[in-house]
Coordinates of C-alpha atoms and ligand atoms in Angstrom, one line a residue:
X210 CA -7.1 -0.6 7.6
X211 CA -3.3 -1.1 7.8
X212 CA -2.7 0.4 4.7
X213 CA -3.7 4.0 6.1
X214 CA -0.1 3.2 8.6
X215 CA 1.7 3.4 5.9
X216 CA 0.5 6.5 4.6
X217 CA 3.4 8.3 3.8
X218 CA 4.0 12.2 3.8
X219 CA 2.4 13.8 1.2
X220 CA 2.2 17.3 -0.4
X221 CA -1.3 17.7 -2.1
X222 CA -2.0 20.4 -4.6
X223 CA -5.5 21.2 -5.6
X224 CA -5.7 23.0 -8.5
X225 CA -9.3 24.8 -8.4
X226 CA -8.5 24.8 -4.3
X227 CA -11.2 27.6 -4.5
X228 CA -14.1 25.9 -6.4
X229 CA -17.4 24.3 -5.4
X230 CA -16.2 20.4 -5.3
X231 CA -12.8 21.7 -3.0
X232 CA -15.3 23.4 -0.4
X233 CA -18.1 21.4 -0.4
X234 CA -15.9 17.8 -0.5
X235 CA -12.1 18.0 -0.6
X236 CA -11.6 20.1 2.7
X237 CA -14.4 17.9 4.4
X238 CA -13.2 15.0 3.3
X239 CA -9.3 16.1 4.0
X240 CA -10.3 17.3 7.6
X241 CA -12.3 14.1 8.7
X242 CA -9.6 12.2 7.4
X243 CA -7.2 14.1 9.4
X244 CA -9.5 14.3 12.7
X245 CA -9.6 10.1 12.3
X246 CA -5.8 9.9 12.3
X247 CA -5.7 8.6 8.6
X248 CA -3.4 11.0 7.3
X249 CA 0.5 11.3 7.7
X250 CA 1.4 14.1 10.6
X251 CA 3.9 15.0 7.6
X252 CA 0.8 16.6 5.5
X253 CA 0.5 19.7 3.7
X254 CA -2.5 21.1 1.1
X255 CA -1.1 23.9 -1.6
X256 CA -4.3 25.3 -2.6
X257 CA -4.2 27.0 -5.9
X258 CA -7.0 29.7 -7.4
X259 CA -7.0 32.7 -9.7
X260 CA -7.6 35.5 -6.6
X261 CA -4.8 37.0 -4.3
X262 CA -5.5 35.7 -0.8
X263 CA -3.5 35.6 2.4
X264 CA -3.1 31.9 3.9
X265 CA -5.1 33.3 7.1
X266 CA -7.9 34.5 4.6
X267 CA -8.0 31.5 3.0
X268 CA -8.3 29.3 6.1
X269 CA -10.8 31.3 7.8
X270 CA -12.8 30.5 3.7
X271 CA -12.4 26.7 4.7
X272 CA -13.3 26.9 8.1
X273 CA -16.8 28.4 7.1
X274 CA -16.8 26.2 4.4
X275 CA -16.4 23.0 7.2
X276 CA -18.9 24.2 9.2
X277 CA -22.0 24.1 6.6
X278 CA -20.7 20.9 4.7
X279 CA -18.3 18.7 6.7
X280 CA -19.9 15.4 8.9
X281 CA -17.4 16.4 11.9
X282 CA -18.2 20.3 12.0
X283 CA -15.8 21.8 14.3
X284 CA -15.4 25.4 14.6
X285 CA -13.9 25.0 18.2
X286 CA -12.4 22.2 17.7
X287 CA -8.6 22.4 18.2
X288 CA -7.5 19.8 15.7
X289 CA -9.3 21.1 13.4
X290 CA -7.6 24.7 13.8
X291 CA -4.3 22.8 13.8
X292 CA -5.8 20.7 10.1
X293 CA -5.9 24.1 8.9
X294 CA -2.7 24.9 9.9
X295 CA -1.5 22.2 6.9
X296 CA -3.9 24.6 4.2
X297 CA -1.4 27.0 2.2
X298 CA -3.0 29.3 -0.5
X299 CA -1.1 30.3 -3.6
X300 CA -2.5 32.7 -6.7
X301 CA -1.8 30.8 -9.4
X302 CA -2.3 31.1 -13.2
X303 CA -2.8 28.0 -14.9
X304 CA -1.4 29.0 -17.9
X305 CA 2.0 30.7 -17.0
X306 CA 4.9 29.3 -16.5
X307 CA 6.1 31.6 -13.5
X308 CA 3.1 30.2 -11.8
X309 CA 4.5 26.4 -11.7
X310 CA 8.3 27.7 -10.7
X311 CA 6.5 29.2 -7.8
X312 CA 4.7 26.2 -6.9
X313 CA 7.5 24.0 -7.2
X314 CA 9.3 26.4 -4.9
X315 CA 6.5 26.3 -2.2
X316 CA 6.8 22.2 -2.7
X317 CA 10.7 22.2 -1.9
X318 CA 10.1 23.9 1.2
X319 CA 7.7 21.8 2.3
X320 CA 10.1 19.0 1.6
X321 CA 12.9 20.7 3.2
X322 CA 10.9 21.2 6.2
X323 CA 9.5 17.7 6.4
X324 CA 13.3 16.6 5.9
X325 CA 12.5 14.4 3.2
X326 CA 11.2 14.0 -0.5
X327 CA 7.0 13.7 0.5
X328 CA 4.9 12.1 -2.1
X329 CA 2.7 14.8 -4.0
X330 CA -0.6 14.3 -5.1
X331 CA -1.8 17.1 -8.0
X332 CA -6.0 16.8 -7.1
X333 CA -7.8 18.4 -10.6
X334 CA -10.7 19.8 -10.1
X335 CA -11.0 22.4 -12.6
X336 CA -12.8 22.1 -16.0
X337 CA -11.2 19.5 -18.8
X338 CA -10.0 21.8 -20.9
X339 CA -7.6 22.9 -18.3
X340 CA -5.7 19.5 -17.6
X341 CA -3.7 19.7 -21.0
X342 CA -1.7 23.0 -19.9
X343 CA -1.6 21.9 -16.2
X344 CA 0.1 18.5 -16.9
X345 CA 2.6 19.6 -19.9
X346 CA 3.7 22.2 -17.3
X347 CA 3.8 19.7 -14.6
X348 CA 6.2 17.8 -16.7
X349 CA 8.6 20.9 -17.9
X350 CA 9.4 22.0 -14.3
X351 CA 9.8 18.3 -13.4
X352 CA 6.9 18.7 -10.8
X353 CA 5.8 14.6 -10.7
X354 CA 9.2 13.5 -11.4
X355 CA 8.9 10.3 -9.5
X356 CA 6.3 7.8 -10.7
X357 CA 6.9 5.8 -7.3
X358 CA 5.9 8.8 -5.5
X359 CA 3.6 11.3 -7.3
X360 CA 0.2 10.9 -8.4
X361 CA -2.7 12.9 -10.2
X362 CA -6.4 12.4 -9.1
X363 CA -8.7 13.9 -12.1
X364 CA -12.5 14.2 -12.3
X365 CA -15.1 13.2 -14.6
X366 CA -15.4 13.9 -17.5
X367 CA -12.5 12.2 -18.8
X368 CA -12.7 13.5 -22.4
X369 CA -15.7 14.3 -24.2
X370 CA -16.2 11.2 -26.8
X371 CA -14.2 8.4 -27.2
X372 CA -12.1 10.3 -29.3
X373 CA -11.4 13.0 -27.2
X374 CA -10.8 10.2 -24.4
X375 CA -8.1 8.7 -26.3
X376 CA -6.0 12.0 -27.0
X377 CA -6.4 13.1 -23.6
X378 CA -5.1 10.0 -22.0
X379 CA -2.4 9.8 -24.7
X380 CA -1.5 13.3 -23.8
X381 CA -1.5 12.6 -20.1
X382 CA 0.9 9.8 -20.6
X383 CA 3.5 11.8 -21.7
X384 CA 3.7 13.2 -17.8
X385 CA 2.4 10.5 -16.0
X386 CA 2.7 6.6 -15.8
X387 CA -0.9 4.8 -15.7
X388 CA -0.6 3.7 -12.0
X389 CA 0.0 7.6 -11.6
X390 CA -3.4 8.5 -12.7
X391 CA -6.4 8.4 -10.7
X392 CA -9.7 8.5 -12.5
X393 CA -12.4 9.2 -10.0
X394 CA -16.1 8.4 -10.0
X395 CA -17.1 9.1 -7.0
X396 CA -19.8 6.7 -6.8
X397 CA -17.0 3.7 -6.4
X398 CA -16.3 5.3 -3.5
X399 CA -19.7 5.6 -1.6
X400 CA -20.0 2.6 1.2
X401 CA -23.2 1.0 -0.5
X402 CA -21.8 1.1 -3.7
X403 CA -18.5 -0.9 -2.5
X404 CA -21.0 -3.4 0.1
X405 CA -22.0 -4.5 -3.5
X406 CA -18.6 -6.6 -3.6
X407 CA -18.9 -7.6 0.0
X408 CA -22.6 -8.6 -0.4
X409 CA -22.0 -10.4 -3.6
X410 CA -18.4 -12.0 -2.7
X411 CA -19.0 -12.3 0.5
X412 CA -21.5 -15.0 0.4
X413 CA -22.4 -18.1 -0.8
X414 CA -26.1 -18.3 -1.2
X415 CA -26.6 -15.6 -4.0
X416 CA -24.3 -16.6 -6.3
X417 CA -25.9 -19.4 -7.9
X418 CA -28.9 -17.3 -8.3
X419 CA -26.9 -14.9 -10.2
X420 CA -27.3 -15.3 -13.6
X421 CA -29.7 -15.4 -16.3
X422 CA -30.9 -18.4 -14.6
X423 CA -33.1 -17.2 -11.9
X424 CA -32.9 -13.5 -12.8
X425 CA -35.2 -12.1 -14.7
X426 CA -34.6 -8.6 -15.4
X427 CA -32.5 -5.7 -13.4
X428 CA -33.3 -2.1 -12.9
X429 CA -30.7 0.5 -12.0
X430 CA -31.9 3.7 -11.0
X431 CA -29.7 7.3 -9.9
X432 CA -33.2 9.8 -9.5
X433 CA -32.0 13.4 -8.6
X434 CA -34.4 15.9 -6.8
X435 CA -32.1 18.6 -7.8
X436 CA -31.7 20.4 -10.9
X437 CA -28.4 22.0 -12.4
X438 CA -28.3 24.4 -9.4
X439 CA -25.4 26.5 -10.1
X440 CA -24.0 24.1 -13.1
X441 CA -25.6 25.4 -16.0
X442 CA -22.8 26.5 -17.6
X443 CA -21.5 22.8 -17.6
X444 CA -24.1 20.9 -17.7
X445 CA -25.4 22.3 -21.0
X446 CA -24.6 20.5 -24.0
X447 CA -23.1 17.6 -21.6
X448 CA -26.5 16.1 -20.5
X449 CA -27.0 13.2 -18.8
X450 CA -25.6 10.4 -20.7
X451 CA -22.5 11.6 -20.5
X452 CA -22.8 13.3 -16.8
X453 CA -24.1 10.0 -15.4
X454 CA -24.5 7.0 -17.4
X455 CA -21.0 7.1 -18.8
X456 CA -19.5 7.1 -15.3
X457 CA -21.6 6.2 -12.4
X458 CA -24.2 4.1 -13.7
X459 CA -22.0 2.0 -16.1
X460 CA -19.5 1.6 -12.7
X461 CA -23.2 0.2 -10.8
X462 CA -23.7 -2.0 -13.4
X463 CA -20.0 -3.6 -13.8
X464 CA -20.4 -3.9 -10.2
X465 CA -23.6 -6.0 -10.2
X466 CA -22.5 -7.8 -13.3
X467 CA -19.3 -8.8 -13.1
X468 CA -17.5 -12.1 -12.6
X469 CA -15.9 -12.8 -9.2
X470 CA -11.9 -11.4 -9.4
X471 CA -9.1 -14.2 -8.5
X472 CA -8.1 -11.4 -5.4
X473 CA -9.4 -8.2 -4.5
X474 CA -6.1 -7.1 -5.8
X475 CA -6.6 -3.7 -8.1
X476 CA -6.0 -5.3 -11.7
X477 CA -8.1 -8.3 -10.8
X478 CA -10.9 -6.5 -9.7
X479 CA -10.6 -4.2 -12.4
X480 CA -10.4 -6.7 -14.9
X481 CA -13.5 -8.3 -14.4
X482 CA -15.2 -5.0 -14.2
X483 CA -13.7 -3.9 -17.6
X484 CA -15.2 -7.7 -18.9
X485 CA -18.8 -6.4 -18.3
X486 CA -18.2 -3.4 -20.2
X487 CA -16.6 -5.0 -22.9
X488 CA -20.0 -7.4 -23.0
X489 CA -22.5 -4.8 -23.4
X490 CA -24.1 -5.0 -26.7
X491 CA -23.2 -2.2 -29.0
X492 CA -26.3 -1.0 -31.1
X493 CA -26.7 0.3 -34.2
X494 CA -27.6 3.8 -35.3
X495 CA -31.0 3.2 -36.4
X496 CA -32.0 1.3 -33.1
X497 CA -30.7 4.0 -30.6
X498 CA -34.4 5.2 -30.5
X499 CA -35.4 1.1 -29.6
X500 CA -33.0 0.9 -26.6
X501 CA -33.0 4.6 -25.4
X502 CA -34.8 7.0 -24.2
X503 CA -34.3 10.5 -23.4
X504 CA -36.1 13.4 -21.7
X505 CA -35.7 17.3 -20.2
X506 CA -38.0 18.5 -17.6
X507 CA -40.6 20.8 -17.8
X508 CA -41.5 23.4 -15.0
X509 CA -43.7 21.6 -11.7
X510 CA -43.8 20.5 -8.7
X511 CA -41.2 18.8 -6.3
X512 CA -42.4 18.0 -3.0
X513 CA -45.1 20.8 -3.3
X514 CA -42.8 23.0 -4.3
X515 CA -43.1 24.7 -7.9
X516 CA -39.6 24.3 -9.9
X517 CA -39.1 25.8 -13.4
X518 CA -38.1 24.1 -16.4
X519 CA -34.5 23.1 -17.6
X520 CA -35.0 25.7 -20.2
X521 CA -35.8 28.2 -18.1
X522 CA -32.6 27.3 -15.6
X523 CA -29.8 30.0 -15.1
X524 CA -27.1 29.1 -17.9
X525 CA -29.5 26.7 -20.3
X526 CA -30.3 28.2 -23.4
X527 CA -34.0 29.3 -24.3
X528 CA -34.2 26.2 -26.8
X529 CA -31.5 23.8 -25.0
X530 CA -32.0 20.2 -26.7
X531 CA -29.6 18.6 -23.5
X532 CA -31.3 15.4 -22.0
X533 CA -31.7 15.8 -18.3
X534 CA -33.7 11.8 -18.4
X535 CA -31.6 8.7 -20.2
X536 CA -33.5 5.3 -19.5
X537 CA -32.3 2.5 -21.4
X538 CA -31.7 -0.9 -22.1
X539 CA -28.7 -2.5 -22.1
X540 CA -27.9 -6.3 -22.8
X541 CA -24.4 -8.4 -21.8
X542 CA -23.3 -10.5 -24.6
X543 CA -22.0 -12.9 -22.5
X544 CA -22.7 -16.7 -20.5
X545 CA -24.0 -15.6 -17.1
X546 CA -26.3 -12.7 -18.4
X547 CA -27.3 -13.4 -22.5
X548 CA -30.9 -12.2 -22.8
X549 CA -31.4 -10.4 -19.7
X550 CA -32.3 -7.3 -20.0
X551 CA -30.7 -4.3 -17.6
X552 CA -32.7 -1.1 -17.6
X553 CA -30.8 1.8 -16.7
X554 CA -32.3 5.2 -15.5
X555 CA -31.6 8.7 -14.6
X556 CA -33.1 11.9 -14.6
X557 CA -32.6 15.5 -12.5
X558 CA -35.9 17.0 -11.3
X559 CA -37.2 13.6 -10.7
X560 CA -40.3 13.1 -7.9
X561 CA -38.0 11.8 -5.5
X562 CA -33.9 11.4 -4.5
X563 CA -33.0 7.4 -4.7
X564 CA -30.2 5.6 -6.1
X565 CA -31.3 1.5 -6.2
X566 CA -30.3 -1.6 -8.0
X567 CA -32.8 -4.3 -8.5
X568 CA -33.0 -7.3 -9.1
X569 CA -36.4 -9.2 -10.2
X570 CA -36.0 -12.8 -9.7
X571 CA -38.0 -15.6 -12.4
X572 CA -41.5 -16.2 -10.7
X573 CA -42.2 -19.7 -9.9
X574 CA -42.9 -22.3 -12.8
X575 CA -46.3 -22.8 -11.3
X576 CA -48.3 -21.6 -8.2
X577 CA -51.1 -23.4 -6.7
X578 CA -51.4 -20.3 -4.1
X579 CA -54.2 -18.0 -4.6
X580 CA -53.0 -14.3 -4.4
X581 CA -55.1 -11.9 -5.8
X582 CA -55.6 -11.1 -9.6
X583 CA -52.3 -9.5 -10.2
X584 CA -50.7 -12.6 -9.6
X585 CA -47.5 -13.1 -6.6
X586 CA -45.2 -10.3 -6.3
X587 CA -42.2 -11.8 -8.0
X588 CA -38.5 -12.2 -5.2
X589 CA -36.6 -9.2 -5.7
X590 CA -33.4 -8.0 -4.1
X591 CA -33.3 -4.4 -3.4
X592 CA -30.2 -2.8 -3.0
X593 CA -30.2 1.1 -1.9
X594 CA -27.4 2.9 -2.5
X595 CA -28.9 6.2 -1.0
X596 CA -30.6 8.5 0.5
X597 CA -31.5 5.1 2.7
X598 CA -29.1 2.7 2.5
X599 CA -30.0 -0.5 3.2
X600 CA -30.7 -4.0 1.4
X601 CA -34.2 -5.7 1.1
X602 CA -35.0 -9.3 0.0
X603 CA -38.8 -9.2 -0.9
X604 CA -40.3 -12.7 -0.5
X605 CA -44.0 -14.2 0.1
X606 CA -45.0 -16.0 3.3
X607 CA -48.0 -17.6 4.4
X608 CA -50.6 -15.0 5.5
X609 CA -51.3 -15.6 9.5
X610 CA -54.8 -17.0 9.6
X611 CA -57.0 -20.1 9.0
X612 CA -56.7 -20.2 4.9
X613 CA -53.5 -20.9 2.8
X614 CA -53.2 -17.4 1.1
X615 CA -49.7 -15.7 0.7
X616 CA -48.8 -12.1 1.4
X617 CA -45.2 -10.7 0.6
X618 CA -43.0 -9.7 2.7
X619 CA -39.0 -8.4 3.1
X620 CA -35.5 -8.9 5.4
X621 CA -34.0 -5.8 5.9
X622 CA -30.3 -4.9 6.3
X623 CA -30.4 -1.5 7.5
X624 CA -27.0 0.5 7.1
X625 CA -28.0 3.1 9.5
X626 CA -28.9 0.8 12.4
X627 CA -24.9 -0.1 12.7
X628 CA -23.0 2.9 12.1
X629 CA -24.9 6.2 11.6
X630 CA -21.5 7.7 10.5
X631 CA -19.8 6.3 7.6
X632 CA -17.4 8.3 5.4
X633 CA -18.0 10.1 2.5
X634 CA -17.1 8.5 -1.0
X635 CA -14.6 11.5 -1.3
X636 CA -13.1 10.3 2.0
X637 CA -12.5 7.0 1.1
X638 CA -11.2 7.6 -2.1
X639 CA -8.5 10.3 -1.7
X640 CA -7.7 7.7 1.7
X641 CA -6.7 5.5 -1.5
X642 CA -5.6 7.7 -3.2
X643 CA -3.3 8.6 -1.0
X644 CA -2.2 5.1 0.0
X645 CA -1.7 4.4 -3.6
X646 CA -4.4 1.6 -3.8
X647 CA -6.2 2.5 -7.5
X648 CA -8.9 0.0 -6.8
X649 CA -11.9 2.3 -6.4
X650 CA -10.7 4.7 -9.4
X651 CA -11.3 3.7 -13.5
X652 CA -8.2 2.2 -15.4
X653 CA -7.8 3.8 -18.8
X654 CA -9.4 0.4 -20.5
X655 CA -12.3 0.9 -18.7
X656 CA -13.1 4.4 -19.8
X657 CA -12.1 3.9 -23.1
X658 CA -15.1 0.8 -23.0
X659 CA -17.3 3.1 -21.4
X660 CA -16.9 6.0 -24.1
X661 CA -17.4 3.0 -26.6
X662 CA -20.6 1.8 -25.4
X663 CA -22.5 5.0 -25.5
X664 CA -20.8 6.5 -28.5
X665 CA -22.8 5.7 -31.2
X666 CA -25.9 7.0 -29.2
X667 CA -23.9 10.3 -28.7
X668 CA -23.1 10.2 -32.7
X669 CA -26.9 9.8 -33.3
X670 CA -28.3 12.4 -30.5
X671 CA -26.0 14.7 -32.1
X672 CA -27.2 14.6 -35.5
X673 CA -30.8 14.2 -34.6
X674 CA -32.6 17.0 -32.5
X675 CA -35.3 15.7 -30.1
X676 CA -38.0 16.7 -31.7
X677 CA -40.3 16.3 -27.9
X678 CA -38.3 18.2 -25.3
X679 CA -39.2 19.3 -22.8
X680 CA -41.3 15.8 -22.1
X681 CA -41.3 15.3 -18.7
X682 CA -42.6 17.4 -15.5
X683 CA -40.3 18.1 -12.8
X684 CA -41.3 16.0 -9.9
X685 CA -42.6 13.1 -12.3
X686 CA -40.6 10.1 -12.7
X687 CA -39.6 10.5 -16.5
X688 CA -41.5 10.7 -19.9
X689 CA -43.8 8.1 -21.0
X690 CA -41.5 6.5 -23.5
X691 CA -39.4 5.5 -20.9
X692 CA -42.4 3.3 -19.4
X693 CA -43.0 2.4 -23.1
X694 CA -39.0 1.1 -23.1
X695 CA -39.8 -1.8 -20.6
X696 CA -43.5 -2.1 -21.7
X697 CA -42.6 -3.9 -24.9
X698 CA -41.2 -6.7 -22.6
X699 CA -43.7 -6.9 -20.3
X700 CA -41.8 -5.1 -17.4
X701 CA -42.8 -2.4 -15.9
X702 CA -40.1 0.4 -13.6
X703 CA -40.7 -0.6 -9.7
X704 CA -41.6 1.6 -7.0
X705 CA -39.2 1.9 -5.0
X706 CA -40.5 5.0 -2.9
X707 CA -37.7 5.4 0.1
X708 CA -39.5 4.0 3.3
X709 CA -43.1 3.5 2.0
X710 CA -41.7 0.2 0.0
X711 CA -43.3 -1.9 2.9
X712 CA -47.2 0.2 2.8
X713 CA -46.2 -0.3 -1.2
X714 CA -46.0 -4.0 -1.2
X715 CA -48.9 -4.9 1.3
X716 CA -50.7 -2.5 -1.4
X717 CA -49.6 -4.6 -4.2
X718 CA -49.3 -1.5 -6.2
X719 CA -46.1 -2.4 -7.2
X720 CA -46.1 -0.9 -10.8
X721 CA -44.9 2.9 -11.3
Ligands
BG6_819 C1 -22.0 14.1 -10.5 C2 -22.8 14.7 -11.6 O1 -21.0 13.3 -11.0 O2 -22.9 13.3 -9.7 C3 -23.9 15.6 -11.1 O3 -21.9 15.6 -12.4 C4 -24.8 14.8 -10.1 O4 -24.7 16.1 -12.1 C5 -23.9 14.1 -9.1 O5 -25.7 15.6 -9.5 C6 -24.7 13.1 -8.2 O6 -23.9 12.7 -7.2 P1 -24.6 12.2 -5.8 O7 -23.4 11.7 -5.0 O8 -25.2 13.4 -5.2 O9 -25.6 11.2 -6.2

């Protein structure tokens, strides 16, 4: 908490101030961190887009904007009216030069007034191809002179490939220093994502379950209701491996994996994570098809509600090959995990939102306990990272009555039943961000790693068409092959249906 004291004054300039992520998350996420008194009362946000607008025009935008998607609404409010007071508009053209003077103009006098040199933050969110031009400009009019001071936040994707990782980084640190660069993935900063750390470093009594030991397999699973919406145009010929796996699910996994860090300093923590991706098994081009599996949806049915197809989305292309499904398997080449398979999953247009790790503990070495034909439901340890957000230890226990027969049964730690307003990942990381704690964002290494383990599945998706797509209905829970993936082992995807886990397990219908 102390950190946000020292917060110092800051000038921060989002380029693509009038895009989608700056409405629906940066001003929210700005204003709540104003309203709780985390940011300096030195402050002031340049917004940058292509149109002419007046700075009252463009406060009255963000105003509406806060009303429909910030947690502390507002329109009355009076510090809200005087947060927007700190929003200043300029049209700006990303690629002329007259542009930048005039920026570094507005910053000057925002310097002058605060009587001091403020920090300055330069928040990308705008498309990659964009950041080359922004940050060579940044670095002829001298705009993040001070590598003490200035910082650059940029959003996923970083680069395309591994290749086109390692140019962009290489072209970005010709302007900025690494501990200037902040790499976001904005899953790191969601509350049940960081508990992982708390949950698993926190305590004693899980940790010398946690290995290949007493674990038997995990299951990592990001399930979107949602299709593209209104992200067509990007999300074609990205897909999911490289939208979601690359990024958010490899950050679960480094999280649930890794070795405890000597501090919770950044670089120690960030080191252990970058271990765990080093320790994934690389495969070979002809066994992509063995460890992965990839889908698209197909028109249907989502909550009763008829969807179309990806193909048939606005933007996606009548005979689009893009994966909207990865599942796969992944294995760590290293002490704690060797052989223990962790399946990884993630599809848009799936039955139902949820976001889980779990963890399927060994089943006992011998049970003398009758419990039905299916056998006991093994221990698990069910971690929900949303919509609920809670943790769940599933166990078996006597069953009340005369006869020695077992039932399972679960602990629950339920997020929601001790704060029922925690910030949003955005909040907490530009909170960082603008504290200069880089903690929660990727170092280079571990982007570069991440690009590496999935690169020679992108090589092989790109010379091989699917020949199956589309091969999964919207609303479904992915294409048979993905069930086939865990088959082969004996495994099986859990249901982990979002409040009917408990009705599941008395059920025992624990098999998707
Ligand atoms: C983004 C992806 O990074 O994460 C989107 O680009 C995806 O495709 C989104 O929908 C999911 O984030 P959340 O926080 O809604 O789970």
């Amino acid at each position: 908490m102390n950190k946000f004291k020292n917060i110092n004054p800051t000038i921060i300039v989002i380029f693509g101030g009038t895009g989608d992520l700056a409405k629906r998350k940066l001003f929210p996420a700005f204003q709540n961190l104003y309203l709780d008194g985390r940011m300096s009362e030195k402050f002031q946000i340049i917004a940058l887009g292509r149109a002419e607008k007046s700075n009252e025009e463009f406060q009255s935008y963000v105003l509406d904007n806060l009303n429909t998607f910030s947690r502390k609404k507002g329109l009355s409010d009076p510090e809200t009216q005087k947060f927007l007071s700190h929003i200043t508009y300029q049209s700006f053209d990303i690629d002329k030069e007259d542009s930048y003077q005039r920026l570094n103009a507005t910053i000057n006098s925002f310097d002058q007034a605060f009587g001091e040199r403020a920090n300055r933050l330069f928040y990308l969110s705008i498309t990659p191809s964009f950041i080359t031009t922004i940050s060579s400009n940044i670095k002829k009019i001298g705009l993040a002179a001070n590598a003490k001071q200035d910082r650059i936040i940029i959003e996923k994707p970083f680069g395309y490939d591994k290749t086109s990782a390692i140019e962009l980084n290489e072209m970005l640190s010709h302007t900025f220093k690494e501990e200037q660069i902040y790499r976001i993935d904005h899953y790191l900063g969601k509350e049940t994502v960081q508990n992982i750390l708390a949950f698993r470093f926190g305590n004693s009594m899980f940790e010398p379950l946690w290995s290949r030991n007493f674990i038997d397999f995990v299951q990592i699973t990001v399930a979107e209701e949602v299709g593209v919406e209104e992200r067509g145009g990007f999300y074609e010929g990205v897909g999911a491996l490289k939208d979601m796996i690359q990024n958010h699910l490899l950050q679960i996994l480094c999280m649930t994996a890794m070795e405890a860090p000597a501090s919770l300093e950044a670089d120690d923590i960030r080191n252990r994570k970058a271990d765990v991706l080093k320790s994934i098994r690389r495969i070979k081009p002809d066994e992509v098809d063995h460890y992965i599996v990839r889908g698209q949806y197909d028109a249907g049915f989502i909550k009763g509600n008829p969807v179309p197809g990806y193909r048939q989305d606005k933007g996606i292309a009548p005979d689009s090959n893009t994966e909207t499904y990865v599942a796969m398997k992944i294995y760590l080449d290293n002490w704690r995990w060797q052989g223990i398979p962790f399946y990884l999953r993630t599809g848009k247009r799936m039955e139902e939102k949820q976001s889980s790790i779990i963890i399927q503990f060994k089943p006992v070495p011998h049970s003398s306990f009758s419990y039905g034909k299916e056998g006991m439901t093994p221990n698990r340890l069910i971690i929900n990272i949303q919509p609920s957000m809670d943790i769940k230890l599933q166990f078996m226990t006597k069953k009340p009555g005369l006869s020695l027969s077992l039932e399972p049964a679960e602990m629950i730690f339920d997020y929601f039943s001790c704060s029922t307003m925690s910030p949003e990942a955005y909040e907490t990381l530009i909170a960082d961000a603008l504290a200069g704690d880089p903690t929660l964002f990727m170092r280079w290494d571990q982007v570069e790693q991440a690009w590496d383990a999935i690169d020679t599945i992108q090589q092989v998706w790109k010379t091989i068409a699917p020949t199956n797509f589309p091969n999964y209905k919207a609303g479904s829970w992915g294409p048979e092959e993905a069930d086939e993936l865990l088959a082969r082992q004996g495994h099986a995807w859990i249901r982990n249906t979002q409040n009917k886990i408990k009705e599941e397990i008395l059920d025992d219908t624990d098999i998707q």
